[in-house]
Amino acid sequence: MCAPHNPNGKPFCCDICRAVPVAYHQEWDYLKANTDLWHEWRGDECAAEPVDPSEMRADTPGHLTLLACKGPADCQREFRATSCRQFPFFPYVTDDYRFIGLAYYWDFEPYCWLLSHLDRVTETYRREFVGTFDELFNQWPDEFESYAAMSEEARDYFCGQRRRIPLLHRNGGLYLISPKNERLAKTTFDTLRKFGPYRA
Ligand code: SF4
């Protein structure tokens, strides 16, 4: 749905010039042993804009490896990384440390079709997302901390924009969260904003 809006014709989230996927080290060990889909990101995969990888590596949390795949034409869906499967969402963690649902990577609003069509997220996807991260956080509290920090970043961004944060709540509802006091207001999909070329 988004690819026609990307000049190179690739879905934005699978375009290495727009997003660099990550994998947990254990996940990378599994992928390395089972598929030739991925390699460690070098920084020269985006021919139009090669970058020095050192800066981005320095900014990447130590438990993650930056990767690049062969591209959407050669995707092997069963060997997608967790980062592919969760995109464009991340687990939203409140200021008082509760994982309450799915928020999204706000900088993809003008590019990702789904962010203008949140009603298309299935209940199955939401349930599996919540179950996966509940399990992950149980086993790996540091990962919970990473998403607590990401959620704080989201609150700062939306606060600056004077907007509330859309949330697919783990209880099945749709809410807007105040980034200042995290008060939840129930809402409906038809009231949500649409972005970029998906406004029409
Ligand atoms: S593995 Fe598939 S879903 Fe993941 S970035 Fe590559 S093409 Fe996209």
Short mmCIF file of C-alpha atoms and ligand atoms in Angstrom, two decimals:
data_model
loop_
_atom_site.label_atom_id
_atom_site.label_comp_id
_atom_site.label_asym_id
_atom_site.label_seq_id
_atom_site.Cartn_x
_atom_site.Cartn_y
_atom_site.Cartn_z
CA MET A 1 0.00 0.00 0.00
CA CYS A 2 2.89 2.39 0.67
CA ALA A 3 5.37 1.28 -2.02
CA PRO A 4 3.82 3.38 -4.85
CA HIS A 5 4.59 6.46 -2.75
CA ASN A 6 8.28 5.61 -2.39
CA PRO A 7 10.32 6.79 -5.43
CA ASN A 8 12.25 3.49 -5.52
CA GLY A 9 9.03 1.46 -5.34
CA LYS A 10 9.89 -0.42 -2.13
CA PRO A 11 7.69 -0.48 0.97
CA PHE A 12 9.21 2.21 3.22
CA CYS A 13 9.82 -0.12 6.16
CA CYS A 14 11.68 -2.63 3.96
CA ASP A 15 13.79 0.06 2.27
CA ILE A 16 17.26 0.04 3.81
CA CYS A 17 17.60 3.72 2.87
CA ARG A 18 14.73 4.48 5.29
CA ALA A 19 15.03 1.97 8.10
CA VAL A 20 17.75 -0.38 9.30
CA PRO A 21 16.30 -3.51 10.93
CA VAL A 22 17.71 -4.85 14.18
CA ALA A 23 17.74 -8.28 15.77
CA TYR A 24 18.51 -9.54 19.26
CA HIS A 25 21.87 -11.31 19.28
CA GLN A 26 20.18 -14.66 19.99
CA GLU A 27 17.81 -14.01 17.09
CA TRP A 28 20.73 -13.17 14.80
CA ASP A 29 22.42 -16.46 15.78
CA TYR A 30 19.24 -18.28 14.78
CA LEU A 31 18.81 -16.35 11.50
CA LYS A 32 22.48 -16.80 10.53
CA ALA A 33 22.20 -20.55 10.96
CA ASN A 34 18.91 -20.94 9.11
CA THR A 35 18.70 -18.50 6.21
CA ASP A 36 20.87 -16.50 3.82
CA LEU A 37 18.32 -13.66 3.83
CA TRP A 38 20.32 -11.39 6.16
CA HIS A 39 23.79 -9.98 6.64
CA GLU A 40 25.23 -7.61 9.20
CA TRP A 41 24.58 -4.05 8.14
CA ARG A 42 27.68 -2.38 6.65
CA GLY A 43 26.35 1.09 5.86
CA ASP A 44 26.84 0.86 2.07
CA GLU A 45 23.57 -0.98 1.27
CA CYS A 46 21.76 2.22 0.39
CA ALA A 47 23.59 3.07 -2.84
CA ALA A 48 22.08 6.56 -2.96
CA GLU A 49 23.24 7.45 0.55
CA PRO A 50 26.04 5.28 1.92
CA VAL A 51 26.82 6.15 5.54
CA ASP A 52 29.63 5.64 7.99
CA PRO A 53 28.17 2.89 10.19
CA SER A 54 30.18 3.78 13.29
CA GLU A 55 27.83 6.53 14.52
CA MET A 56 24.71 4.40 14.20
CA ARG A 57 26.44 1.42 15.79
CA ALA A 58 27.40 3.61 18.73
CA ASP A 59 23.74 4.65 19.13
CA THR A 60 22.41 1.06 18.99
CA PRO A 61 21.78 -0.66 22.34
CA GLY A 62 24.36 -3.38 23.07
CA HIS A 63 21.83 -6.24 22.94
CA LEU A 64 20.91 -5.54 19.31
CA THR A 65 22.65 -6.19 15.96
CA LEU A 66 21.99 -3.97 12.95
CA LEU A 67 21.07 -6.04 9.90
CA ALA A 68 20.22 -5.69 6.22
CA CYS A 69 18.18 -8.19 4.22
CA LYS A 70 18.14 -9.00 0.50
CA GLY A 71 15.16 -6.70 0.04
CA PRO A 72 11.41 -7.05 -0.32
CA ALA A 73 11.59 -8.91 -3.65
CA ASP A 74 13.46 -11.72 -1.86
CA CYS A 75 11.77 -11.62 1.53
CA GLN A 76 11.35 -14.97 3.29
CA ARG A 77 8.45 -14.23 5.56
CA GLU A 78 9.15 -17.05 7.99
CA PHE A 79 12.64 -15.61 8.56
CA ARG A 80 11.64 -12.01 9.20
CA ALA A 81 13.16 -10.45 12.31
CA THR A 82 11.06 -9.45 15.30
CA SER A 83 11.66 -5.85 14.25
CA CYS A 84 9.96 -6.58 10.88
CA ARG A 85 7.02 -8.26 12.62
CA GLN A 86 6.42 -5.55 15.20
CA PHE A 87 6.83 -2.60 12.82
CA PRO A 88 5.37 0.07 12.87
CA PHE A 89 4.50 -0.55 16.54
CA PHE A 90 6.37 -0.67 19.80
CA PRO A 91 5.15 -1.67 23.26
CA TYR A 92 4.02 1.45 25.10
CA VAL A 93 5.24 1.60 28.72
CA THR A 94 3.72 4.19 31.05
CA ASP A 95 5.70 6.48 33.30
CA ASP A 96 4.79 4.16 36.20
CA TYR A 97 6.12 1.11 34.35
CA ARG A 98 3.10 -0.66 32.90
CA PHE A 99 3.03 -2.12 29.37
CA ILE A 100 -0.48 -1.10 28.32
CA GLY A 101 -0.59 -1.57 24.55
CA LEU A 102 0.78 -0.69 21.13
CA ALA A 103 1.99 2.78 20.17
CA TYR A 104 3.74 3.51 16.88
CA TYR A 105 6.98 4.96 15.50
CA TRP A 106 5.74 8.49 14.95
CA ASP A 107 8.36 9.49 12.37
CA PHE A 108 6.75 7.07 9.91
CA GLU A 109 3.38 8.85 9.98
CA PRO A 110 3.82 10.42 6.52
CA TYR A 111 5.06 7.14 4.99
CA CYS A 112 3.37 4.14 6.58
CA TRP A 113 -0.10 3.43 5.21
CA LEU A 114 -1.06 1.49 8.30
CA LEU A 115 -0.66 4.52 10.55
CA SER A 116 -3.50 6.14 8.64
CA HIS A 117 -5.53 2.92 8.85
CA LEU A 118 -5.15 1.66 12.41
CA ASP A 119 -8.57 0.05 12.16
CA ARG A 120 -6.92 -2.59 9.93
CA VAL A 121 -4.82 -4.00 12.76
CA THR A 122 -6.45 -7.32 13.58
CA GLU A 123 -7.32 -8.47 17.06
CA THR A 124 -5.10 -11.51 16.46
CA TYR A 125 -2.12 -9.32 15.68
CA ARG A 126 -2.72 -7.18 18.76
CA ARG A 127 -3.10 -10.23 21.01
CA GLU A 128 0.03 -11.92 19.66
CA PHE A 129 2.03 -8.69 19.93
CA VAL A 130 1.03 -8.27 23.58
CA GLY A 131 1.67 -11.95 24.37
CA THR A 132 5.10 -11.88 22.71
CA PHE A 133 6.27 -8.79 24.57
CA ASP A 134 4.81 -9.95 27.90
CA GLU A 135 6.94 -13.06 27.53
CA LEU A 136 9.99 -11.15 26.35
CA PHE A 137 9.80 -8.66 29.22
CA ASN A 138 9.41 -11.51 31.74
CA GLN A 139 12.58 -13.10 30.50
CA TRP A 140 14.47 -9.92 29.80
CA PRO A 141 13.74 -6.90 32.02
CA ASP A 142 16.40 -4.78 30.23
CA GLU A 143 14.24 -4.83 27.13
CA PHE A 144 11.39 -3.40 29.18
CA GLU A 145 13.70 -0.51 30.10
CA SER A 146 14.47 0.15 26.41
CA TYR A 147 10.77 0.50 25.62
CA ALA A 148 10.15 2.60 28.72
CA ALA A 149 12.77 5.00 27.30
CA MET A 150 11.19 4.84 23.83
CA SER A 151 7.75 5.61 25.33
CA GLU A 152 9.21 8.60 27.13
CA GLU A 153 10.62 9.81 23.82
CA ALA A 154 7.15 9.41 22.31
CA ARG A 155 5.63 11.52 25.11
CA ASP A 156 8.23 14.27 24.49
CA TYR A 157 7.53 14.26 20.76
CA PHE A 158 3.74 14.33 21.05
CA CYS A 159 3.93 16.94 23.80
CA GLY A 160 5.96 19.19 21.46
CA GLN A 161 3.33 18.62 18.76
CA ARG A 162 0.48 19.32 21.24
CA ARG A 163 -1.06 16.01 20.26
CA ARG A 164 -2.20 12.94 22.14
CA ILE A 165 -0.68 9.53 21.46
CA PRO A 166 -2.89 6.95 19.68
CA LEU A 167 -2.83 3.64 21.54
CA LEU A 168 -4.14 0.20 20.65
CA HIS A 169 -4.75 -0.84 24.24
CA ARG A 170 -4.10 -4.38 25.37
CA ASN A 171 -7.72 -4.47 26.56
CA GLY A 172 -8.84 -4.32 22.89
CA GLY A 173 -9.86 -0.65 22.94
CA LEU A 174 -8.55 2.39 21.09
CA TYR A 175 -7.42 5.36 23.19
CA LEU A 176 -5.62 8.67 23.00
CA ILE A 177 -3.09 9.22 25.77
CA SER A 178 -2.21 12.65 27.05
CA PRO A 179 1.59 12.88 26.83
CA LYS A 180 1.59 15.20 29.87
CA ASN A 181 -0.36 13.21 32.46
CA GLU A 182 -1.04 9.94 30.58
CA ARG A 183 -4.78 10.28 31.04
CA LEU A 184 -6.54 7.89 28.64
CA ALA A 185 -9.50 8.96 26.50
CA LYS A 186 -11.42 6.29 24.63
CA THR A 187 -11.90 7.14 20.97
CA THR A 188 -13.01 5.68 17.64
CA PHE A 189 -10.99 4.96 14.51
CA ASP A 190 -12.92 7.41 12.35
CA THR A 191 -11.71 10.35 14.48
CA LEU A 192 -7.99 9.58 13.98
CA ARG A 193 -5.82 11.73 11.75
CA LYS A 194 -4.53 10.54 8.40
CA PHE A 195 -1.14 11.54 7.08
CA GLY A 196 0.78 12.37 3.90
CA PRO A 197 -0.57 10.81 0.71
CA TYR A 198 -3.12 8.78 2.70
CA ARG A 199 -5.19 11.83 3.63
CA ALA A 200 -7.38 11.61 0.56
S1 SF4 B 1 12.99 -9.39 5.89
FE1 SF4 B 1 11.17 -8.96 4.67
S2 SF4 B 1 9.82 -7.77 6.05
FE2 SF4 B 1 11.92 -7.69 6.93
S3 SF4 B 1 12.86 -5.79 6.09
FE3 SF4 B 1 13.45 -7.52 4.72
S4 SF4 B 1 11.88 -7.48 3.09
FE4 SF4 B 1 11.05 -6.29 4.82
#
